[in-house]
Short mmCIF file of C-alpha atoms in Angstrom, two decimals:
data_model
loop_
_atom_site.label_atom_id
_atom_site.label_comp_id
_atom_site.label_asym_id
_atom_site.label_seq_id
_atom_site.Cartn_x
_atom_site.Cartn_y
_atom_site.Cartn_z
CA UNK A 1 -12.65 -2.06 -6.14
CA UNK A 2 -10.66 -2.17 -2.89
CA UNK A 3 -12.13 -1.19 0.48
CA UNK A 4 -9.53 -0.15 3.05
CA UNK A 5 -9.73 0.78 6.72
CA UNK A 6 -7.57 1.33 9.77
CA UNK A 7 -9.15 -0.95 12.34
CA UNK A 8 -11.00 0.02 15.51
CA UNK A 9 -8.80 1.55 18.20
CA UNK A 10 -6.05 2.58 15.77
CA UNK A 11 -5.56 6.02 14.24
CA UNK A 12 -2.53 5.66 11.96
CA UNK A 13 -3.19 5.96 8.25
CA UNK A 14 -0.18 7.35 6.35
CA UNK A 15 0.84 3.89 5.12
CA UNK A 16 -2.74 3.01 4.19
CA UNK A 17 -3.13 6.27 2.32
CA UNK A 18 0.04 5.63 0.35
CA UNK A 19 -1.20 2.13 -0.56
CA UNK A 20 -4.46 3.72 -1.72
CA UNK A 21 -2.61 6.28 -3.82
CA UNK A 22 -0.41 3.63 -5.45
CA UNK A 23 -3.37 1.39 -6.23
CA UNK A 24 -5.42 4.30 -7.60
CA UNK A 25 -2.60 5.04 -10.01
CA UNK A 26 -2.82 1.45 -11.19
CA UNK A 27 -6.50 1.49 -12.04
CA UNK A 28 -8.09 0.35 -8.77
CA UNK A 29 -11.08 2.13 -7.30
CA UNK A 30 -10.36 2.83 -3.63
CA UNK A 31 -12.99 3.13 -0.91
CA UNK A 32 -11.15 4.43 2.17
CA UNK A 33 -13.19 4.28 5.37
CA UNK A 34 -10.56 6.16 7.39
CA UNK A 35 -9.41 5.27 10.91
CA UNK A 36 -10.88 3.61 14.00
CA UNK A 37 -13.39 1.66 11.90
CA UNK A 38 -15.32 -1.10 13.72
CA UNK A 39 -15.77 -4.50 12.10
CA UNK A 40 -19.50 -4.05 11.51
CA UNK A 41 -18.87 -0.86 9.54
CA UNK A 42 -16.17 -2.51 7.41
CA UNK A 43 -18.44 -5.41 6.47
CA UNK A 44 -21.48 -3.21 5.91
CA UNK A 45 -19.59 -0.93 3.53
CA UNK A 46 -17.89 -3.84 1.78
CA UNK A 47 -21.27 -5.31 0.92
CA UNK A 48 -22.72 -1.98 -0.13
CA UNK A 49 -19.72 -1.16 -2.32
CA UNK A 50 -19.41 -4.73 -3.63
CA UNK A 51 -15.70 -4.61 -2.85
CA UNK A 52 -13.44 -7.09 -4.63
CA UNK A 53 -10.80 -6.88 -1.88
CA UNK A 54 -10.80 -5.74 1.75
CA UNK A 55 -7.59 -4.26 3.16
CA UNK A 56 -7.01 -3.82 6.91
CA UNK A 57 -4.32 -1.57 8.35
CA UNK A 58 -2.96 -1.08 11.86
CA UNK A 59 0.15 0.08 13.65
CA UNK A 60 -0.18 -0.90 17.31
CA UNK A 61 -0.30 -4.36 18.90
CA UNK A 62 -4.04 -4.43 19.84
CA UNK A 63 -4.84 -3.91 16.15
CA UNK A 64 -3.70 -7.49 15.57
CA UNK A 65 -6.57 -8.81 17.70
CA UNK A 66 -9.02 -6.49 15.97
CA UNK A 67 -7.93 -7.84 12.58
CA UNK A 68 -8.60 -11.37 13.81
CA UNK A 69 -12.06 -10.22 14.91
CA UNK A 70 -12.79 -8.70 11.49
CA UNK A 71 -11.69 -11.93 9.78
CA UNK A 72 -13.96 -13.98 12.05
CA UNK A 73 -16.88 -11.68 11.27
CA UNK A 74 -16.18 -11.98 7.54
CA UNK A 75 -16.32 -15.76 7.90
CA UNK A 76 -19.49 -15.64 9.99
CA UNK A 77 -21.24 -13.43 7.45
CA UNK A 78 -20.22 -15.56 4.47
CA UNK A 79 -17.63 -13.32 2.78
CA UNK A 80 -15.25 -14.91 0.29
CA UNK A 81 -13.29 -11.94 -1.11
CA UNK A 82 -9.53 -11.68 -0.46
CA UNK A 83 -8.40 -10.04 2.78
CA UNK A 84 -5.15 -8.06 2.73
CA UNK A 85 -3.32 -7.34 6.00
CA UNK A 86 -0.79 -4.50 6.39
CA UNK A 87 0.78 -2.14 8.87
CA UNK A 88 3.92 -1.81 10.94
CA UNK A 89 2.97 -4.30 13.68
CA UNK A 90 1.55 -6.91 11.33
CA UNK A 91 3.64 -9.78 10.04
CA UNK A 92 3.50 -12.85 7.84
CA UNK A 93 3.79 -15.03 10.96
CA UNK A 94 0.89 -13.40 12.82
CA UNK A 95 -1.23 -13.46 9.67
CA UNK A 96 -0.51 -17.17 9.21
CA UNK A 97 -1.05 -18.10 12.85
CA UNK A 98 -4.01 -15.97 13.86
CA UNK A 99 -5.87 -14.48 10.89
CA UNK A 100 -5.72 -16.99 8.04
CA UNK A 101 -7.09 -19.90 10.14
CA UNK A 102 -10.33 -18.05 10.98
CA UNK A 103 -11.28 -16.99 7.43
CA UNK A 104 -11.75 -19.43 4.55
CA UNK A 105 -11.17 -16.80 1.86
CA UNK A 106 -7.69 -15.81 0.68
CA UNK A 107 -5.66 -13.96 3.36
CA UNK A 108 -2.37 -12.31 2.41
CA UNK A 109 0.06 -10.21 4.45
CA UNK A 110 1.42 -7.29 2.38
CA UNK A 111 4.56 -5.93 3.97
CA UNK A 112 4.77 -2.64 2.05
CA UNK A 113 2.87 -0.49 -0.42
CA UNK A 114 5.03 -1.45 -3.39
CA UNK A 115 3.72 -5.03 -3.24
CA UNK A 116 -0.01 -4.24 -2.93
CA UNK A 117 -0.68 -3.91 -6.64
CA UNK A 118 1.09 -7.14 -7.59
CA UNK A 119 -0.67 -9.12 -4.85
CA UNK A 120 -4.07 -7.69 -5.83
CA UNK A 121 -3.50 -8.46 -9.51
CA UNK A 122 -2.79 -12.10 -8.71
CA UNK A 123 -5.78 -12.40 -6.37
CA UNK A 124 -8.16 -11.02 -9.02
CA UNK A 125 -6.64 -12.65 -12.10
CA UNK A 126 -8.90 -15.41 -13.51
CA UNK A 127 -5.85 -17.40 -14.55
CA UNK A 128 -3.72 -16.89 -11.41
CA UNK A 129 -5.97 -16.39 -8.39
CA UNK A 130 -6.57 -20.05 -7.48
CA UNK A 131 -2.93 -21.04 -7.91
CA UNK A 132 -1.65 -17.97 -6.02
CA UNK A 133 -4.11 -18.33 -3.14
CA UNK A 134 -3.18 -22.01 -2.81
CA UNK A 135 0.55 -21.17 -2.75
CA UNK A 136 0.02 -18.60 0.02
CA UNK A 137 -2.14 -21.06 1.96
CA UNK A 138 0.58 -23.73 1.78
CA UNK A 139 3.22 -21.20 2.84
CA UNK A 140 1.13 -20.18 5.86
CA UNK A 141 0.45 -23.81 6.75
CA UNK A 142 4.20 -24.40 6.89
CA UNK A 143 4.57 -21.35 9.17
CA UNK A 144 1.95 -22.86 11.49
CA UNK A 145 3.81 -26.19 11.57
CA UNK A 146 7.12 -24.44 12.29
CA UNK A 147 5.54 -22.48 15.15
CA UNK A 148 3.49 -25.30 16.66
CA UNK A 149 5.92 -26.09 19.50
CA UNK A 150 4.87 -24.78 22.95
CA UNK A 151 8.24 -23.02 23.35
CA UNK A 152 8.97 -20.73 20.40
CA UNK A 153 12.24 -19.24 21.65
CA UNK A 154 14.50 -20.52 24.41
CA UNK A 155 14.71 -18.12 27.35
CA UNK A 156 16.35 -18.21 30.75
CA UNK A 157 14.34 -18.50 34.00
CA UNK A 158 13.01 -15.11 35.12
CA UNK A 159 14.46 -15.49 38.61
CA UNK A 160 17.91 -16.13 37.16
CA UNK A 161 17.56 -12.96 35.07
CA UNK A 162 16.55 -10.99 38.17
CA UNK A 163 19.73 -12.13 39.89
CA UNK A 164 21.72 -10.88 36.89
CA UNK A 165 20.18 -7.42 36.89
CA UNK A 166 22.45 -4.51 36.01
CA UNK A 167 23.69 -2.99 39.28
CA UNK A 168 22.65 0.62 39.84
CA UNK A 169 25.66 2.88 40.29
CA UNK A 170 25.18 6.06 42.35
CA UNK A 171 25.24 9.38 40.53
CA UNK A 172 24.62 12.93 41.65
CA UNK A 173 22.18 14.67 39.34
CA UNK A 174 20.74 18.07 40.27
CA UNK A 175 17.11 18.18 41.32
CA UNK A 176 14.75 19.06 38.45
CA UNK A 177 13.59 22.67 38.19
CA UNK A 178 10.05 21.61 39.13
CA UNK A 179 8.09 18.58 40.26
CA UNK A 180 4.81 17.63 38.63
CA UNK A 181 3.62 18.58 35.13
CA UNK A 182 4.25 21.78 33.20
CA UNK A 183 2.69 22.74 29.85
CA UNK A 184 4.50 24.38 26.93
CA UNK A 185 2.11 25.97 24.44
CA UNK A 186 4.43 28.59 22.96
CA UNK A 187 7.18 26.43 21.51
CA UNK A 188 9.69 28.23 19.25
CA UNK A 189 8.84 26.43 16.02
CA UNK A 190 12.08 27.23 14.22
CA UNK A 191 14.04 25.48 16.98
CA UNK A 192 11.86 22.43 16.40
CA UNK A 193 12.27 22.57 12.61
CA UNK A 194 16.05 22.75 13.01
CA UNK A 195 15.95 19.41 14.86
CA UNK A 196 14.02 17.46 12.22
CA UNK A 197 15.52 14.10 11.26
CA UNK A 198 14.49 13.74 7.62
CA UNK A 199 15.54 10.12 7.06
CA UNK A 200 12.29 8.58 8.49
CA UNK A 201 10.30 11.02 6.35
CA UNK A 202 11.59 9.34 3.20
CA UNK A 203 11.05 5.90 4.72
CA UNK A 204 7.38 6.76 5.27
CA UNK A 205 7.18 7.32 1.50
CA UNK A 206 9.02 4.01 0.96
CA UNK A 207 12.19 5.69 -0.25
CA UNK A 208 15.08 4.04 1.54
CA UNK A 209 18.30 5.93 2.17
CA UNK A 210 19.78 8.35 4.66
CA UNK A 211 19.28 12.08 4.45
CA UNK A 212 20.95 14.11 2.94
CA UNK A 213 22.70 11.46 0.80
CA UNK A 214 19.35 10.28 -0.55
CA UNK A 215 18.91 13.61 -2.35
CA UNK A 216 21.79 12.74 -4.67
CA UNK A 217 21.03 9.01 -4.94
CA UNK A 218 21.40 7.89 -8.60
CA UNK A 219 18.09 6.00 -8.51
CA UNK A 220 15.70 8.01 -6.31
CA UNK A 221 17.61 11.28 -5.85
CA UNK A 222 15.50 13.38 -8.23
CA UNK A 223 12.17 12.26 -6.73
CA UNK A 224 13.57 12.46 -3.19
CA UNK A 225 14.67 16.06 -3.80
CA UNK A 226 11.25 16.93 -5.19
CA UNK A 227 9.55 15.28 -2.22
CA UNK A 228 11.79 17.16 0.21
CA UNK A 229 11.09 20.48 -1.49
CA UNK A 230 7.35 19.80 -1.26
CA UNK A 231 7.76 19.00 2.43
CA UNK A 232 9.57 22.30 3.06
CA UNK A 233 6.74 24.11 1.30
CA UNK A 234 4.25 22.21 3.47
CA UNK A 235 6.11 23.34 6.58
CA UNK A 236 5.65 26.95 5.52
CA UNK A 237 2.00 26.31 4.72
CA UNK A 238 1.42 24.84 8.19
CA UNK A 239 3.33 27.68 9.85
CA UNK A 240 0.84 30.08 8.30
CA UNK A 241 -2.13 28.11 9.70
CA UNK A 242 -3.23 29.65 13.03
CA UNK A 243 -4.92 26.39 14.03
CA UNK A 244 -1.72 24.36 13.83
CA UNK A 245 0.54 24.12 16.87
CA UNK A 246 3.35 22.10 18.42
CA UNK A 247 2.78 21.57 22.15
CA UNK A 248 4.36 19.71 25.05
CA UNK A 249 3.66 18.72 28.63
CA UNK A 250 6.61 17.56 30.73
CA UNK A 251 6.72 16.33 34.30
CA UNK A 252 9.45 15.38 36.77
CA UNK A 253 8.91 13.12 39.75
CA UNK A 254 10.92 11.58 42.53
CA UNK A 255 11.24 7.87 41.87
CA UNK A 256 12.72 4.62 43.15
CA UNK A 257 12.82 1.12 41.74
CA UNK A 258 11.12 -1.69 43.62
CA UNK A 259 12.12 -4.91 41.90
CA UNK A 260 11.10 -4.40 38.29
CA UNK A 261 8.62 -1.64 39.16
CA UNK A 262 9.40 2.06 39.01
CA UNK A 263 7.61 3.80 41.87
CA UNK A 264 6.62 7.43 41.25
CA UNK A 265 5.90 9.76 44.15
CA UNK A 266 3.39 12.59 44.35
CA UNK A 267 5.05 16.01 43.93
CA UNK A 268 2.83 17.35 46.72
CA UNK A 269 3.24 14.99 49.67
CA UNK A 270 5.80 12.47 48.37
CA UNK A 271 3.45 9.53 48.83
CA UNK A 272 3.40 6.78 46.21
CA UNK A 273 1.35 8.03 43.27
CA UNK A 274 1.90 5.47 40.52
CA UNK A 275 3.91 2.45 39.42
CA UNK A 276 5.42 1.70 36.05
CA UNK A 277 5.92 -2.08 35.78
CA UNK A 278 8.87 -2.91 33.54
CA UNK A 279 9.87 -6.06 31.68
CA UNK A 280 13.31 -7.67 31.78
CA UNK A 281 15.42 -9.36 29.14
CA UNK A 282 15.16 -13.15 29.32
CA UNK A 283 17.06 -14.18 26.22
CA UNK A 284 20.31 -16.10 26.48
CA UNK A 285 22.83 -13.41 27.40
CA UNK A 286 26.15 -15.25 27.65
CA UNK A 287 28.69 -15.10 30.46
CA UNK A 288 28.96 -11.82 32.33
CA UNK A 289 26.16 -10.00 30.46
CA UNK A 290 23.38 -8.42 32.50
CA UNK A 291 19.70 -9.01 31.85
CA UNK A 292 18.42 -5.47 31.49
CA UNK A 293 15.29 -3.67 32.57
CA UNK A 294 14.56 0.06 32.56
CA UNK A 295 13.91 -0.28 36.29
CA UNK A 296 17.66 -0.78 36.75
CA UNK A 297 18.26 2.86 35.76
CA UNK A 298 16.42 4.20 38.82
CA UNK A 299 17.85 4.06 42.36
CA UNK A 300 16.60 0.93 44.17
CA UNK A 301 14.41 1.57 47.17
CA UNK A 302 16.99 -0.01 49.48
CA UNK A 303 19.66 2.53 48.42
CA UNK A 304 17.85 5.25 50.36
CA UNK A 305 18.85 8.05 47.96
CA UNK A 306 16.86 10.53 45.91
CA UNK A 307 16.42 9.86 42.23
CA UNK A 308 14.07 11.21 39.58
CA UNK A 309 12.29 10.26 36.39
CA UNK A 310 10.87 12.52 33.70
CA UNK A 311 7.64 11.96 31.76
CA UNK A 312 6.61 13.74 28.58
CA UNK A 313 3.97 13.98 25.91
CA UNK A 314 4.43 16.16 22.83
CA UNK A 315 2.43 16.72 19.68
CA UNK A 316 3.29 18.17 16.30
CA UNK A 317 -0.21 17.79 14.92
CA UNK A 318 -2.49 19.93 17.05
CA UNK A 319 -5.28 21.24 14.83
CA UNK A 320 -4.27 19.17 11.80
CA UNK A 321 -7.57 17.31 11.46
CA UNK A 322 -9.51 20.58 11.26
CA UNK A 323 -7.01 22.00 8.79
CA UNK A 324 -7.20 18.95 6.51
CA UNK A 325 -11.00 19.04 6.64
CA UNK A 326 -10.92 22.67 5.44
CA UNK A 327 -8.40 21.85 2.72
CA UNK A 328 -10.52 18.95 1.47
CA UNK A 329 -13.46 21.28 0.94
CA UNK A 330 -11.28 23.41 -1.34
CA UNK A 331 -9.01 20.82 -2.95
CA UNK A 332 -9.50 17.08 -2.64
CA UNK A 333 -5.76 16.35 -2.84
CA UNK A 334 -4.55 13.09 -1.25
CA UNK A 335 -0.89 13.87 -1.90
CA UNK A 336 -0.90 17.07 0.13
CA UNK A 337 -2.91 15.42 2.87
CA UNK A 338 -0.28 12.67 3.18
CA UNK A 339 2.48 15.30 3.03
CA UNK A 340 0.90 17.28 5.86
CA UNK A 341 0.61 14.17 8.05
CA UNK A 342 4.17 13.08 7.26
CA UNK A 343 5.51 16.57 8.06
CA UNK A 344 3.57 16.66 11.34
CA UNK A 345 5.08 13.28 12.25
CA UNK A 346 8.49 14.91 11.78
CA UNK A 347 7.33 17.84 13.93
CA UNK A 348 6.33 15.40 16.68
CA UNK A 349 9.68 13.59 16.68
CA UNK A 350 11.54 16.90 16.55
CA UNK A 351 9.36 18.15 19.41
CA UNK A 352 10.37 15.10 21.42
CA UNK A 353 14.00 15.89 20.62
CA UNK A 354 13.54 19.55 21.54
CA UNK A 355 11.88 18.81 24.88
CA UNK A 356 14.52 16.19 25.76
CA UNK A 357 17.26 18.67 24.93
CA UNK A 358 15.68 21.28 27.24
CA UNK A 359 15.33 18.65 29.97
CA UNK A 360 18.98 17.65 29.80
CA UNK A 361 20.38 21.16 29.59
CA UNK A 362 18.09 23.21 31.83
CA UNK A 363 14.79 21.77 33.11
CA UNK A 364 16.55 18.87 34.83
CA UNK A 365 20.02 20.07 33.97
CA UNK A 366 22.01 16.90 34.52
CA UNK A 367 23.88 17.63 31.24
CA UNK A 368 23.96 21.43 31.40
CA UNK A 369 27.31 21.63 29.59
CA UNK A 370 26.14 19.56 26.62
CA UNK A 371 27.05 21.13 23.28
CA UNK A 372 26.14 18.84 20.39
CA UNK A 373 25.42 19.39 16.72
CA UNK A 374 22.08 18.37 15.20
CA UNK A 375 23.84 15.39 13.61
CA UNK A 376 25.13 14.31 17.02
CA UNK A 377 21.67 14.71 18.52
CA UNK A 378 20.16 12.52 15.78
CA UNK A 379 22.86 9.92 16.50
CA UNK A 380 21.89 10.15 20.22
CA UNK A 381 25.36 11.01 21.42
CA UNK A 382 23.94 12.57 24.59
CA UNK A 383 23.54 11.29 28.13
CA UNK A 384 20.20 9.71 28.95
CA UNK A 385 17.37 8.17 26.95
CA UNK A 386 13.67 8.83 26.29
CA UNK A 387 12.06 5.42 25.68
CA UNK A 388 8.43 5.34 24.57
CA UNK A 389 5.84 2.70 25.55
CA UNK A 390 5.30 0.21 22.76
CA UNK A 391 8.96 0.24 21.70
CA UNK A 392 11.63 -2.43 22.39
CA UNK A 393 12.78 -1.36 25.89
CA UNK A 394 9.20 -1.07 27.23
CA UNK A 395 6.91 -2.85 24.76
CA UNK A 396 3.66 -2.54 26.73
CA UNK A 397 1.60 0.31 25.24
CA UNK A 398 -0.46 0.45 28.43
CA UNK A 399 2.31 2.37 30.21
CA UNK A 400 0.90 5.35 28.33
CA UNK A 401 -2.16 5.20 30.58
CA UNK A 402 -0.03 5.96 33.65
CA UNK A 403 1.84 8.71 31.83
CA UNK A 404 -1.48 10.23 30.73
CA UNK A 405 -2.93 9.95 34.24
CA UNK A 406 -0.01 11.98 35.59
CA UNK A 407 0.50 14.53 32.80
CA UNK A 408 -3.14 14.86 31.67
CA UNK A 409 -2.23 15.72 28.06
CA UNK A 410 -5.83 15.34 26.90
CA UNK A 411 -6.73 18.33 29.08
CA UNK A 412 -3.55 20.34 28.55
CA UNK A 413 -2.32 19.83 24.96
CA UNK A 414 -5.19 17.98 23.29
CA UNK A 415 -3.63 14.52 22.96
CA UNK A 416 -5.94 11.60 23.71
CA UNK A 417 -5.59 7.83 24.03
CA UNK A 418 -7.82 5.41 22.18
CA UNK A 419 -9.02 2.19 23.83
CA UNK A 420 -6.02 0.47 22.22
CA UNK A 421 -3.59 3.07 23.59
CA UNK A 422 -2.97 4.78 20.26
CA UNK A 423 -2.42 8.53 20.57
CA UNK A 424 -4.53 11.08 18.73
CA UNK A 425 -3.40 13.28 17.03
CA UNK A 426 -1.24 10.58 15.50
CA UNK A 427 1.69 13.02 15.28
CA UNK A 428 2.35 12.67 19.01
CA UNK A 429 5.03 11.06 21.15
CA UNK A 430 4.97 10.15 24.84
CA UNK A 431 7.55 8.51 27.04
CA UNK A 432 9.99 8.73 29.91
CA UNK A 433 13.29 10.46 30.65
CA UNK A 434 16.12 8.48 32.23
CA UNK A 435 19.22 10.52 32.96
CA UNK A 436 21.58 7.95 34.52
CA UNK A 437 24.99 7.90 32.77
CA UNK A 438 24.63 4.19 31.93
CA UNK A 439 21.28 4.71 30.20
CA UNK A 440 21.11 3.31 26.70
CA UNK A 441 18.46 1.82 24.47
CA UNK A 442 17.99 -1.94 24.35
CA UNK A 443 15.36 -4.50 23.39
CA UNK A 444 13.58 -6.61 25.98
CA UNK A 445 13.02 -9.33 23.39
CA UNK A 446 10.95 -12.43 24.10
CA UNK A 447 9.66 -13.19 27.59
CA UNK A 448 8.83 -16.55 29.15
CA UNK A 449 5.63 -17.63 30.83
CA UNK A 450 7.22 -17.21 34.27
CA UNK A 451 7.87 -13.51 33.63
CA UNK A 452 4.46 -13.05 32.01
CA UNK A 453 2.88 -14.49 35.17
CA UNK A 454 4.96 -12.23 37.43
CA UNK A 455 4.19 -9.20 35.28
CA UNK A 456 0.45 -9.89 35.30
CA UNK A 457 0.57 -10.27 39.10
CA UNK A 458 2.27 -6.88 39.42
CA UNK A 459 -0.36 -5.39 37.14
CA UNK A 460 -3.16 -7.13 39.10
CA UNK A 461 -4.60 -8.78 36.00
CA UNK A 462 -5.12 -12.24 34.56
CA UNK A 463 -2.15 -13.64 32.65
CA UNK A 464 -4.38 -13.91 29.56
CA UNK A 465 -4.63 -10.10 29.51
CA UNK A 466 -0.84 -9.76 29.66
CA UNK A 467 -0.53 -12.32 26.87
CA UNK A 468 -3.05 -10.43 24.74
CA UNK A 469 -1.09 -7.19 24.93
CA UNK A 470 2.37 -8.80 24.81
CA UNK A 471 1.63 -11.40 22.11
CA UNK A 472 4.48 -10.27 19.84
CA UNK A 473 6.97 -10.67 22.70
CA UNK A 474 6.02 -14.07 24.06
CA UNK A 475 8.60 -16.87 23.86
CA UNK A 476 5.81 -19.44 24.08
CA UNK A 477 2.43 -20.22 22.56
CA UNK A 478 -0.19 -19.27 25.16
#
């Protein structure tokens, strides 16, 4: 019997549900506690159910700390059953460094659903469990030795990187059609469907290959085609549900950059309304290569010119929880539940694409003459970018708080933030629009302690708080 849960503060569960489905098909009894489950609940249910294994899932960075907390509580309460760790943000290294040392029972990172059954079989096998657990323990001990140095990755001094910032070049965009936030409830759904990128849909089901080539793949083509057909049928089923909706709220604001901060002005009186602190690349760049920050894409305050930034939040899953609850009463069908969530994730990404397209061509209009195919849009052959907090160019999820303060999506389109800055409904995307011609995606990478200290000062917080949220991006052991 395996008890699984998405940890407190996190709402993502497609991967966990797929693991549960795979394990069920292999004879395991699954107790799924759902999402946002506190440690006390996990341990209480594990005792009640007499679980043989506990599996923790999470997608966002704060979930890593919550998993450590659960492991500590398991140790404190005398658990000894194996603990499996999985989810997009989790890793073998984090599991070895932070989770395994605080729990004396077996702890194993499982990187994808296809491995869960094999790992569980070894952990429960009378003949293999001791040998396997010992091998994993030795592997993790070696990881800890390899990562014991204070400096994990060599980085350049933050001040040197500031002096190598990418120079802002003047451009002449039109003023946006409005300033402040505007809500879009009546989104033409067919336009959104036409913009769906299907490749990540198959990845979420752990089928790897690009769409549409995957449909004729000699190994997975038949099942991929069947899965795609089911998804198209699910789209039609959701279109017929009056409770389901795709919604957006988009705002434009005058902005300047002040060092590595982006300053946003009130649309009413043009006073400073908010700041978005950005991080800068500190890795070794080589001769002549700039150390990038998203702040470099906005006119510096000393330039004395007008520039703008766009903010957005979209959802493709409004009403889905209620719909799934109704379906479960009629047909307890995990497959169709996962399908609905996966399709709504595609709606959300397509909604983000749709809103960005409208922003470029008309709402802001800096690329009014753009005429690209869907394939070109998916390849991002357009001017401008729409980076999202928590992703490589701006890895701090807490930027969502500022975006939510300005756009108020919880009041306007029903998207809320958890304490860990996960969005609910999960099929939601939020971020920023940069229109400058030199805009392109990049990864901040690892940051040094000097930048972490400067960043925490700009955020008016202790450096330990910055380190907690940025733990995956630190070039040093705090």
